[in-house]
Amino acid sequence: MNWKLYSLLKSPWVFHLSTGSCNNCDIEILDFLTPRYDAERFGIQLVGSPRHADILLVTGAMNRKAAPLAKKIYNQMAKPCLVIAFGACGCTQGIFEGSYAVAGTVDSEIPVDLYIPGCPPRPEAIIAGIARLISSIKEKKE
Amino acid sequence: MTALLFYVQASVAAAIIGLITSWYDRKLTARIQWRVGPPFLQPFFDFLKLLGKETIVPAAASRTTFIFAPLFGLASVGVVAAILMKQAFYPGTSFVGDLIVVIYFLAMPPAATIIGGFASGNPLASTGASREMKLILAYELPFILAIITAIIKTGTIEIGQIVSFQAANGSLALSLSGALALAVGFICMQAKLGFVPFDMAEAETEIMAGTFIEYSGPLLAALKLTKFMMFTVMPCFLITLFMGGFSSGIIPGLLKYIVLVTLVVLVKNTNPRLRIDQAVRFFWGPVTGIAIAAIVLAFCGY
Ligand code: SF4
């Protein structure tokens, strides 16, 4: 595995984007960063600017207002980067399915590397998901 | 040629010590918050990762300034590291007025972030840059007054002679005026490093990393590295000026460094962020007052 990807997996910086979630997923992400789960053990940091981020964490069903912005933010990120669709809404539209306000799912707008289902997913699920993502990328490269 | 080689060596050494110091900072912060904290190599991985990422120059940015500002800051802090290290390893090789040179070069990295922030064409970066500028105006006055105290006490503007004066007469921090000047220098160091309570220039929670917002990839790595090197150089500078320098051997020097860095991290973790007007009032009020008191005491011989 080349050093770029190796160091990226060792220090994934996360930018959190809400595209119309009910806010519960976002609170669960904050839980994940609290001392109890301590994401910094894995080098995970929440950053304020998409330019710094390696992982785009998208919560919520993609609503019509947010869809173009999500695309724009994805294009603003420095590559290589990964995208995670978070929560039942992010994966499949969840309870917002069929709503007139929803444009699609996260993966209909931007390429998604990992789905973390749940309504909302527990912090353990986030850790498990990211660990899976890292090991699957490692396997693919070998 | 040898000077250039020494400059490169000193920069690399300061960078490595800076990365280790930043790990110490994060680990200590984690322990204070009752967490486990990052592994030892984490800052190195962060740095390596940023080197491997794409560099984006925003369409609204002025290209040359945007790219060269971080490199400029990095190079300046390298000069300070070289001067201080040369003094520490080869005593007697300093030149008259190197203290003045160090003061100027220490003002460069914040200036470089301001230039880079304005050049990026982002409104939040401009806000951050203007805050940084006010902060510089605020802390530079007491910082220089504190250094003047050391100059008055020792009667020289040569770092080597300041150290040898302290080796002969005991470190400056043991006298009243020296202790006050050290306290002022410490507070100014906190602001120069951009740490809480003076991190309003890059307040993540309100202006999203401020001056750094548009930087990505290797340029962001250069900015971060400049910060880490400042984190090494500033405590070393204060130790050299007020605490007897590194002439007394590796272990006492290292202990002094660790004590200062630990204090910085503790202050950082136990304070909320000030507003920019509060910071300016703080520096021009009490801090400058203490610095002037230190100068008066130094003139009276205390
Ligand atoms: S998945 Fe559940 S918790 Fe998350 S945004 Fe959708 S409805 Fe809310």
mmCIF file of N, CA, C and O in Angstrom, chain A residues 77-116:
data_model
loop_
_atom_site.group_PDB
_atom_site.id
_atom_site.type_symbol
_atom_site.label_atom_id
_atom_site.label_comp_id
_atom_site.label_asym_id
_atom_site.label_seq_id
_atom_site.Cartn_x
_atom_site.Cartn_y
_atom_site.Cartn_z
ATOM 1 N N MET A 77 -13.403 19.499 -1.809
ATOM 2 C CA MET A 77 -12.473 18.766 -0.945
ATOM 3 C C MET A 77 -11.220 18.386 -1.717
ATOM 4 O O MET A 77 -11.260 18.107 -2.903
ATOM 5 N N ALA A 78 -10.091 18.345 -0.979
ATOM 6 C CA ALA A 78 -8.828 17.923 -1.588
ATOM 7 C C ALA A 78 -8.848 16.411 -1.723
ATOM 8 O O ALA A 78 -9.124 15.692 -0.773
ATOM 9 N N LYS A 79 -8.589 15.921 -2.940
ATOM 10 C CA LYS A 79 -8.564 14.483 -3.162
ATOM 11 C C LYS A 79 -7.193 13.939 -2.781
ATOM 12 O O LYS A 79 -6.224 14.672 -2.859
ATOM 13 N N PRO A 80 -7.033 12.661 -2.386
ATOM 14 C CA PRO A 80 -8.074 11.651 -2.262
ATOM 15 C C PRO A 80 -8.927 11.852 -1.006
ATOM 16 O O PRO A 80 -8.418 12.254 0.021
ATOM 17 N N CYS A 81 -10.216 11.567 -1.138
ATOM 18 C CA CYS A 81 -11.080 11.668 0.028
ATOM 19 C C CYS A 81 -12.148 10.589 -0.023
ATOM 20 O O CYS A 81 -12.356 9.953 -1.061
ATOM 21 N N LEU A 82 -12.809 10.371 1.102
ATOM 22 C CA LEU A 82 -13.824 9.324 1.214
ATOM 23 C C LEU A 82 -15.148 9.955 1.626
ATOM 24 O O LEU A 82 -15.180 11.025 2.233
ATOM 25 N N VAL A 83 -16.249 9.285 1.297
ATOM 26 C CA VAL A 83 -17.568 9.792 1.667
ATOM 27 C C VAL A 83 -18.297 8.724 2.462
ATOM 28 O O VAL A 83 -18.291 7.542 2.089
ATOM 29 N N ILE A 84 -18.926 9.126 3.563
ATOM 30 C CA ILE A 84 -19.711 8.201 4.364
ATOM 31 C C ILE A 84 -21.145 8.703 4.402
ATOM 32 O O ILE A 84 -21.394 9.865 4.725
ATOM 33 N N ALA A 85 -22.094 7.828 4.048
ATOM 34 C CA ALA A 85 -23.511 8.154 4.193
ATOM 35 C C ALA A 85 -23.959 7.641 5.552
ATOM 36 O O ALA A 85 -23.776 6.473 5.873
ATOM 37 N N PHE A 86 -24.522 8.535 6.346
ATOM 38 C CA PHE A 86 -24.727 8.242 7.754
ATOM 39 C C PHE A 86 -26.221 8.203 8.088
ATOM 40 O O PHE A 86 -26.970 9.106 7.735
ATOM 41 N N GLY A 87 -26.643 7.146 8.755
ATOM 42 C CA GLY A 87 -28.023 7.062 9.205
ATOM 43 C C GLY A 87 -28.935 6.470 8.146
ATOM 44 O O GLY A 87 -28.604 6.406 6.962
ATOM 45 N N ALA A 88 -30.106 6.029 8.596
ATOM 46 C CA ALA A 88 -31.073 5.456 7.665
ATOM 47 C C ALA A 88 -31.418 6.449 6.573
ATOM 48 O O ALA A 88 -31.558 6.089 5.400
ATOM 49 N N CYS A 89 -31.517 7.723 6.920
ATOM 50 C CA CYS A 89 -31.863 8.732 5.931
ATOM 51 C C CYS A 89 -30.759 8.878 4.897
ATOM 52 O O CYS A 89 -31.027 8.967 3.701
ATOM 53 N N GLY A 90 -29.510 8.916 5.363
ATOM 54 C CA GLY A 90 -28.405 9.077 4.435
ATOM 55 C C GLY A 90 -28.304 7.895 3.487
ATOM 56 O O GLY A 90 -27.959 8.056 2.323
ATOM 57 N N CYS A 91 -28.612 6.688 3.989
ATOM 58 C CA CYS A 91 -28.469 5.499 3.151
ATOM 59 C C CYS A 91 -29.649 5.347 2.200
ATOM 60 O O CYS A 91 -29.470 5.055 1.020
ATOM 61 N N THR A 92 -30.877 5.512 2.711
ATOM 62 C CA THR A 92 -32.050 5.133 1.906
ATOM 63 C C THR A 92 -33.174 6.156 1.931
ATOM 64 O O THR A 92 -34.298 5.848 1.539
ATOM 65 N N GLN A 93 -32.955 7.326 2.450
ATOM 66 C CA GLN A 93 -33.988 8.357 2.697
ATOM 67 C C GLN A 93 -34.791 8.100 3.958
ATOM 68 O O GLN A 93 -35.485 8.994 4.437
ATOM 69 N N GLY A 94 -34.774 6.889 4.514
ATOM 70 C CA GLY A 94 -35.415 6.611 5.798
ATOM 71 C C GLY A 94 -36.859 7.055 5.860
ATOM 72 O O GLY A 94 -37.645 6.813 4.938
ATOM 73 N N ILE A 95 -37.213 7.747 6.948
ATOM 74 C CA ILE A 95 -38.608 8.132 7.136
ATOM 75 C C ILE A 95 -39.038 9.227 6.182
ATOM 76 O O ILE A 95 -40.213 9.562 6.099
ATOM 77 N N PHE A 96 -38.074 9.841 5.460
ATOM 78 C CA PHE A 96 -38.450 10.902 4.535
ATOM 79 C C PHE A 96 -38.725 10.375 3.133
ATOM 80 O O PHE A 96 -38.894 11.150 2.196
ATOM 81 N N GLU A 97 -38.759 9.071 2.964
ATOM 82 C CA GLU A 97 -38.947 8.509 1.645
ATOM 83 C C GLU A 97 -40.290 8.955 1.065
ATOM 84 O O GLU A 97 -41.308 8.936 1.754
ATOM 85 N N GLY A 98 -40.261 9.359 -0.194
ATOM 86 C CA GLY A 98 -41.490 9.775 -0.855
ATOM 87 C C GLY A 98 -41.869 11.209 -0.592
ATOM 88 O O GLY A 98 -42.876 11.694 -1.109
ATOM 89 N N SER A 99 -41.084 11.914 0.201
ATOM 90 C CA SER A 99 -41.412 13.305 0.480
ATOM 91 C C SER A 99 -41.164 14.176 -0.749
ATOM 92 O O SER A 99 -40.254 13.910 -1.531
ATOM 93 N N TYR A 100 -41.972 15.229 -0.901
ATOM 94 C CA TYR A 100 -41.792 16.119 -2.056
ATOM 95 C C TYR A 100 -40.499 16.920 -1.943
ATOM 96 O O TYR A 100 -40.010 17.462 -2.922
ATOM 97 N N ALA A 101 -39.930 17.010 -0.727
ATOM 98 C CA ALA A 101 -38.755 17.861 -0.535
ATOM 99 C C ALA A 101 -37.446 17.142 -0.806
ATOM 100 O O ALA A 101 -36.392 17.768 -0.829
ATOM 101 N N VAL A 102 -37.510 15.836 -1.013
ATOM 102 C CA VAL A 102 -36.278 15.056 -1.080
ATOM 103 C C VAL A 102 -35.866 14.842 -2.526
ATOM 104 O O VAL A 102 -36.686 14.493 -3.371
ATOM 105 N N ALA A 103 -34.564 15.076 -2.807
ATOM 106 C CA ALA A 103 -34.089 14.982 -4.184
ATOM 107 C C ALA A 103 -33.591 13.596 -4.527
ATOM 108 O O ALA A 103 -33.575 13.205 -5.679
ATOM 109 N N GLY A 104 -33.140 12.831 -3.551
ATOM 110 C CA GLY A 104 -32.593 11.504 -3.825
ATOM 111 C C GLY A 104 -31.921 10.998 -2.577
ATOM 112 O O GLY A 104 -32.230 11.460 -1.477
ATOM 113 N N THR A 105 -30.991 10.082 -2.740
ATOM 114 C CA THR A 105 -30.194 9.677 -1.587
ATOM 115 C C THR A 105 -28.818 10.304 -1.730
ATOM 116 O O THR A 105 -28.524 10.952 -2.721
ATOM 117 N N VAL A 106 -27.971 10.088 -0.718
ATOM 118 C CA VAL A 106 -26.631 10.659 -0.784
ATOM 119 C C VAL A 106 -25.897 10.120 -1.995
ATOM 120 O O VAL A 106 -25.244 10.861 -2.736
ATOM 121 N N ASP A 107 -26.057 8.782 -2.254
ATOM 122 C CA ASP A 107 -25.247 8.209 -3.334
ATOM 123 C C ASP A 107 -25.789 8.545 -4.717
ATOM 124 O O ASP A 107 -25.142 8.251 -5.717
ATOM 125 N N SER A 108 -26.956 9.167 -4.795
ATOM 126 C CA SER A 108 -27.389 9.603 -6.120
ATOM 127 C C SER A 108 -26.729 10.932 -6.483
ATOM 128 O O SER A 108 -26.762 11.358 -7.631
ATOM 129 N N GLU A 109 -26.122 11.605 -5.500
ATOM 130 C CA GLU A 109 -25.467 12.892 -5.767
ATOM 131 C C GLU A 109 -23.951 12.761 -5.818
ATOM 132 O O GLU A 109 -23.307 13.318 -6.691
ATOM 133 N N ILE A 110 -23.379 12.056 -4.814
ATOM 134 C CA ILE A 110 -21.914 11.937 -4.759
ATOM 135 C C ILE A 110 -21.553 10.474 -4.516
ATOM 136 O O ILE A 110 -22.352 9.735 -3.936
ATOM 137 N N PRO A 111 -20.364 10.029 -4.959
ATOM 138 C CA PRO A 111 -19.971 8.629 -4.761
ATOM 139 C C PRO A 111 -19.738 8.319 -3.288
ATOM 140 O O PRO A 111 -18.991 9.039 -2.621
ATOM 141 N N VAL A 112 -20.370 7.269 -2.785
ATOM 142 C CA VAL A 112 -20.286 6.934 -1.363
ATOM 143 C C VAL A 112 -19.385 5.712 -1.177
ATOM 144 O O VAL A 112 -19.465 4.756 -1.943
ATOM 145 N N ASP A 113 -18.514 5.772 -0.147
ATOM 146 C CA ASP A 113 -17.623 4.645 0.126
ATOM 147 C C ASP A 113 -18.127 3.764 1.256
ATOM 148 O O ASP A 113 -17.754 2.606 1.357
ATOM 149 N N LEU A 114 -18.944 4.312 2.149
ATOM 150 C CA LEU A 114 -19.373 3.530 3.310
ATOM 151 C C LEU A 114 -20.770 3.974 3.723
ATOM 152 O O LEU A 114 -21.080 5.160 3.730
ATOM 153 N N TYR A 115 -21.608 2.963 4.031
ATOM 154 C CA TYR A 115 -22.949 3.260 4.550
ATOM 155 C C TYR A 115 -22.983 2.843 6.007
ATOM 156 O O TYR A 115 -22.595 1.724 6.343
ATOM 157 N N ILE A 116 -23.442 3.720 6.880
ATOM 158 C CA ILE A 116 -23.621 3.348 8.283
ATOM 159 C C ILE A 116 -25.112 3.478 8.590
ATOM 160 O O ILE A 116 -25.607 4.584 8.804
#
